[in-house]
Amino acid sequence: LVRSRGLGDVYKRQMLERQLDGRDYLAGDFSIADIALGPQIHRWFALPIERPHQPRLRAWYDRLLSHAGYAKHCAGGLA
């Protein structure tokens, strides 16, 4: 297991966790914001690293995976 690196990365995920408080998606409804940030978060969840407990971020990622287009085009294997 590798530790996630960079305080900037930690801050971004904390910001997303706060943004998702009371929302299903970053802007409320599914939007370009979710499409833009989803692949980055997919890589973070796909890597074998230690992660802090961020339940809203995990729930958001699971909702993204429920979109067929996202699952097909953004949540594939890491290359």
CSV table of N, CA and C in Angstrom, one decimal:
chain,number,residue,atom,x,y,z
A,1,LEU,N,0.8,-1.2,0.0
A,1,LEU,CA,0.0,0.0,0.0
A,1,LEU,C,0.9,1.2,0.0
A,2,VAL,N,0.5,2.2,-0.8
A,2,VAL,CA,1.3,3.4,-0.9
A,2,VAL,C,0.5,4.6,-0.4
A,3,ARG,N,1.1,5.5,0.2
A,3,ARG,CA,0.4,6.7,0.8
A,3,ARG,C,0.1,7.7,-0.4
A,4,SER,N,-1.2,8.2,-0.3
A,4,SER,CA,-1.5,9.3,-1.3
A,4,SER,C,-0.6,10.5,-1.0
A,5,ARG,N,-0.1,11.1,-2.1
A,5,ARG,CA,0.9,12.2,-1.9
A,5,ARG,C,0.3,13.5,-2.2
A,6,GLY,N,1.0,14.5,-1.6
A,6,GLY,CA,0.7,15.9,-1.9
A,6,GLY,C,-0.4,16.5,-1.1
A,7,LEU,N,-0.1,17.6,-0.3
A,7,LEU,CA,-1.2,18.3,0.4
A,7,LEU,C,-2.2,18.9,-0.5
A,8,GLY,N,-1.8,19.3,-1.7
A,8,GLY,CA,-2.8,19.8,-2.7
A,8,GLY,C,-3.8,18.8,-3.0
A,9,ASP,N,-3.4,17.5,-3.2
A,9,ASP,CA,-4.4,16.5,-3.5
A,9,ASP,C,-5.3,16.3,-2.4
A,10,VAL,N,-4.8,16.3,-1.2
A,10,VAL,CA,-5.6,16.1,0.0
A,10,VAL,C,-6.6,17.2,0.1
A,11,TYR,N,-6.2,18.4,-0.1
A,11,TYR,CA,-7.1,19.6,0.0
A,11,TYR,C,-8.2,19.5,-1.0
A,12,LYS,N,-7.9,19.1,-2.2
A,12,LYS,CA,-8.9,19.0,-3.3
A,12,LYS,C,-9.9,18.0,-2.9
A,13,ARG,N,-9.6,16.9,-2.4
A,13,ARG,CA,-10.5,15.9,-2.0
A,13,ARG,C,-11.4,16.3,-0.8
A,14,GLN,N,-10.7,17.0,0.1
A,14,GLN,CA,-11.5,17.6,1.3
A,14,GLN,C,-12.5,18.6,0.8
A,15,MET,N,-12.1,19.4,-0.2
A,15,MET,CA,-13.0,20.4,-0.8
A,15,MET,C,-14.2,19.7,-1.5
A,16,LEU,N,-13.9,18.6,-2.2
A,16,LEU,CA,-15.0,17.9,-2.9
A,16,LEU,C,-15.9,17.3,-1.8
A,17,GLU,N,-15.4,16.7,-0.8
A,17,GLU,CA,-16.2,16.1,0.3
A,17,GLU,C,-17.1,17.2,0.9
A,18,ARG,N,-16.6,18.4,1.1
A,18,ARG,CA,-17.5,19.5,1.6
A,18,ARG,C,-18.5,19.9,0.6
A,19,GLN,N,-18.1,20.0,-0.7
A,19,GLN,CA,-19.1,20.4,-1.7
A,19,GLN,C,-20.2,19.4,-1.9
A,20,LEU,N,-20.0,18.2,-1.6
A,20,LEU,CA,-21.0,17.1,-1.8
A,20,LEU,C,-22.0,17.0,-0.6
A,21,ASP,N,-21.7,17.8,0.5
A,21,ASP,CA,-22.6,17.8,1.6
A,21,ASP,C,-24.0,18.2,1.2
A,22,GLY,N,-25.0,17.3,1.3
A,22,GLY,CA,-26.4,17.6,0.9
A,22,GLY,C,-26.6,17.6,-0.5
A,23,ARG,N,-25.7,17.1,-1.3
A,23,ARG,CA,-25.9,17.1,-2.8
A,23,ARG,C,-25.5,15.7,-3.3
A,24,ASP,N,-26.2,15.3,-4.4
A,24,ASP,CA,-25.8,14.0,-5.0
A,24,ASP,C,-24.6,14.2,-6.0
A,25,TYR,N,-24.6,15.4,-6.6
A,25,TYR,CA,-23.5,15.7,-7.5
A,25,TYR,C,-22.9,17.0,-7.2
A,26,LEU,N,-21.8,17.4,-7.8
A,26,LEU,CA,-21.1,18.6,-7.4
A,26,LEU,C,-21.8,19.9,-7.6
A,27,ALA,N,-22.7,20.0,-8.6
A,27,ALA,CA,-23.5,21.2,-8.8
A,27,ALA,C,-24.9,20.9,-8.5
A,28,GLY,N,-25.2,19.9,-7.8
A,28,GLY,CA,-26.6,19.5,-7.4
A,28,GLY,C,-27.1,18.4,-8.3
A,29,ASP,N,-27.2,18.7,-9.6
A,29,ASP,CA,-27.6,17.7,-10.6
A,29,ASP,C,-26.3,17.3,-11.3
A,30,PHE,N,-26.4,16.1,-12.0
A,30,PHE,CA,-25.3,15.6,-12.8
A,30,PHE,C,-24.9,16.7,-13.8
A,31,SER,N,-23.6,17.1,-13.9
A,31,SER,CA,-23.2,18.2,-14.8
A,31,SER,C,-21.8,17.9,-15.3
A,32,ILE,N,-21.3,18.9,-16.1
A,32,ILE,CA,-20.0,18.9,-16.6
A,32,ILE,C,-18.9,18.8,-15.5
A,33,ALA,N,-19.2,19.4,-14.3
A,33,ALA,CA,-18.3,19.3,-13.2
A,33,ALA,C,-18.0,17.9,-12.8
A,34,ASP,N,-19.0,17.1,-12.8
A,34,ASP,CA,-18.9,15.7,-12.4
A,34,ASP,C,-18.1,14.9,-13.5
A,35,ILE,N,-18.4,15.2,-14.7
A,35,ILE,CA,-17.7,14.6,-15.9
A,35,ILE,C,-16.2,15.0,-15.9
A,36,ALA,N,-15.9,16.2,-15.5
A,36,ALA,CA,-14.5,16.7,-15.5
A,36,ALA,C,-13.7,16.1,-14.4
A,37,LEU,N,-14.2,16.0,-13.2
A,37,LEU,CA,-13.5,15.5,-12.1
A,37,LEU,C,-13.6,14.0,-11.9
A,38,GLY,N,-14.6,13.4,-12.4
A,38,GLY,CA,-14.8,11.9,-12.2
A,38,GLY,C,-13.6,11.1,-12.6
A,39,PRO,N,-13.0,11.3,-13.7
A,39,PRO,CA,-11.8,10.4,-14.1
A,39,PRO,C,-10.6,10.6,-13.1
A,40,GLN,N,-10.4,11.7,-12.6
A,40,GLN,CA,-9.3,11.9,-11.6
A,40,GLN,C,-9.6,11.1,-10.3
A,41,ILE,N,-10.9,11.2,-9.9
A,41,ILE,CA,-11.3,10.5,-8.7
A,41,ILE,C,-11.3,9.0,-8.9
A,42,HIS,N,-11.6,8.6,-10.2
A,42,HIS,CA,-11.5,7.1,-10.5
A,42,HIS,C,-10.1,6.6,-10.3
A,43,ARG,N,-9.1,7.4,-10.8
A,43,ARG,CA,-7.7,6.9,-10.6
A,43,ARG,C,-7.4,6.8,-9.2
A,44,TRP,N,-7.8,7.8,-8.4
A,44,TRP,CA,-7.5,7.8,-7.0
A,44,TRP,C,-8.1,6.5,-6.3
A,45,PHE,N,-9.4,6.2,-6.6
A,45,PHE,CA,-10.0,5.0,-6.1
A,45,PHE,C,-9.4,3.7,-6.6
A,46,ALA,N,-8.9,3.7,-7.8
A,46,ALA,CA,-8.4,2.5,-8.5
A,46,ALA,C,-6.9,2.2,-8.0
A,47,LEU,N,-6.2,3.1,-7.5
A,47,LEU,CA,-4.8,2.9,-7.0
A,47,LEU,C,-4.8,2.2,-5.7
A,48,PRO,N,-3.8,1.4,-5.4
A,48,PRO,CA,-3.7,0.7,-4.1
A,48,PRO,C,-3.0,1.6,-3.1
A,49,ILE,N,-3.7,2.7,-2.6
A,49,ILE,CA,-3.2,3.6,-1.7
A,49,ILE,C,-4.1,3.7,-0.5
A,50,GLU,N,-3.5,4.2,0.6
A,50,GLU,CA,-4.3,4.5,1.8
A,50,GLU,C,-5.2,5.7,1.5
A,51,ARG,N,-6.4,5.7,1.9
A,51,ARG,CA,-7.3,6.8,1.7
A,51,ARG,C,-8.0,7.2,3.0
A,52,PRO,N,-8.2,8.5,3.3
A,52,PRO,CA,-9.0,8.9,4.4
A,52,PRO,C,-10.4,8.5,4.2
A,53,HIS,N,-11.2,8.4,5.3
A,53,HIS,CA,-12.6,8.1,5.2
A,53,HIS,C,-13.3,9.4,4.7
A,54,GLN,N,-13.9,9.3,3.5
A,54,GLN,CA,-14.6,10.4,2.9
A,54,GLN,C,-15.9,9.8,2.3
A,55,PRO,N,-16.9,9.6,3.1
A,55,PRO,CA,-18.1,8.9,2.7
A,55,PRO,C,-18.9,9.6,1.6
A,56,ARG,N,-18.9,10.9,1.6
A,56,ARG,CA,-19.7,11.6,0.5
A,56,ARG,C,-19.0,11.5,-0.8
A,57,LEU,N,-17.6,11.5,-0.8
A,57,LEU,CA,-16.9,11.4,-2.0
A,57,LEU,C,-17.0,9.9,-2.6
A,58,ARG,N,-17.0,8.9,-1.7
A,58,ARG,CA,-17.2,7.6,-2.1
A,58,ARG,C,-18.6,7.4,-2.7
A,59,ALA,N,-19.6,7.9,-2.1
A,59,ALA,CA,-21.0,7.8,-2.5
A,59,ALA,C,-21.2,8.5,-3.9
A,60,TRP,N,-20.5,9.6,-4.1
A,60,TRP,CA,-20.6,10.3,-5.4
A,60,TRP,C,-20.0,9.5,-6.4
A,61,TYR,N,-18.8,8.9,-6.1
A,61,TYR,CA,-18.1,8.1,-7.1
A,61,TYR,C,-19.0,6.9,-7.5
A,62,ASP,N,-19.6,6.3,-6.5
A,62,ASP,CA,-20.5,5.1,-6.8
A,62,ASP,C,-21.7,5.6,-7.7
A,63,ARG,N,-22.2,6.8,-7.5
A,63,ARG,CA,-23.3,7.3,-8.3
A,63,ARG,C,-22.8,7.5,-9.8
A,64,LEU,N,-21.5,8.0,-9.9
A,64,LEU,CA,-21.0,8.2,-11.2
A,64,LEU,C,-20.9,6.8,-11.9
A,65,LEU,N,-20.5,5.8,-11.2
A,65,LEU,CA,-20.4,4.5,-11.8
A,65,LEU,C,-21.7,3.9,-12.3
A,66,SER,N,-22.8,4.4,-11.7
A,66,SER,CA,-24.1,4.0,-12.1
A,66,SER,C,-24.5,4.5,-13.5
A,67,HIS,N,-23.8,5.6,-14.0
A,67,HIS,CA,-24.1,6.1,-15.3
A,67,HIS,C,-23.4,5.3,-16.3
A,68,ALA,N,-24.1,4.7,-17.2
A,68,ALA,CA,-23.5,3.7,-18.2
A,68,ALA,C,-22.3,4.4,-19.0
A,69,GLY,N,-22.5,5.6,-19.4
A,69,GLY,CA,-21.5,6.3,-20.2
A,69,GLY,C,-20.2,6.5,-19.4
A,70,TYR,N,-20.4,6.9,-18.1
A,70,TYR,CA,-19.2,7.1,-17.3
A,70,TYR,C,-18.5,5.8,-17.0
A,71,ALA,N,-19.3,4.8,-16.7
A,71,ALA,CA,-18.7,3.5,-16.4
A,71,ALA,C,-17.9,3.0,-17.7
A,72,LYS,N,-18.4,3.2,-18.8
A,72,LYS,CA,-17.8,2.7,-20.1
A,72,LYS,C,-16.6,3.5,-20.5
A,73,HIS,N,-16.7,4.8,-20.4
A,73,HIS,CA,-15.6,5.7,-21.0
A,73,HIS,C,-14.6,6.2,-20.0
A,74,CYS,N,-15.0,6.3,-18.7
A,74,CYS,CA,-14.2,7.0,-17.7
A,74,CYS,C,-13.7,6.1,-16.6
A,75,ALA,N,-14.3,4.9,-16.4
A,75,ALA,CA,-13.9,4.1,-15.3
A,75,ALA,C,-13.3,2.8,-15.7
A,76,GLY,N,-12.5,2.8,-16.8
A,76,GLY,CA,-11.9,1.6,-17.3
A,76,GLY,C,-10.6,1.4,-16.5
A,77,GLY,N,-9.8,0.5,-16.9
A,77,GLY,CA,-8.5,0.2,-16.3
A,77,GLY,C,-7.5,1.3,-16.4
A,78,LEU,N,-6.5,1.3,-15.6
A,78,LEU,CA,-5.5,2.3,-15.6
A,78,LEU,C,-4.5,1.9,-16.7
A,79,ALA,N,-4.1,2.9,-17.5
A,79,ALA,CA,-3.1,2.6,-18.5
A,79,ALA,C,-1.8,3.4,-18.2
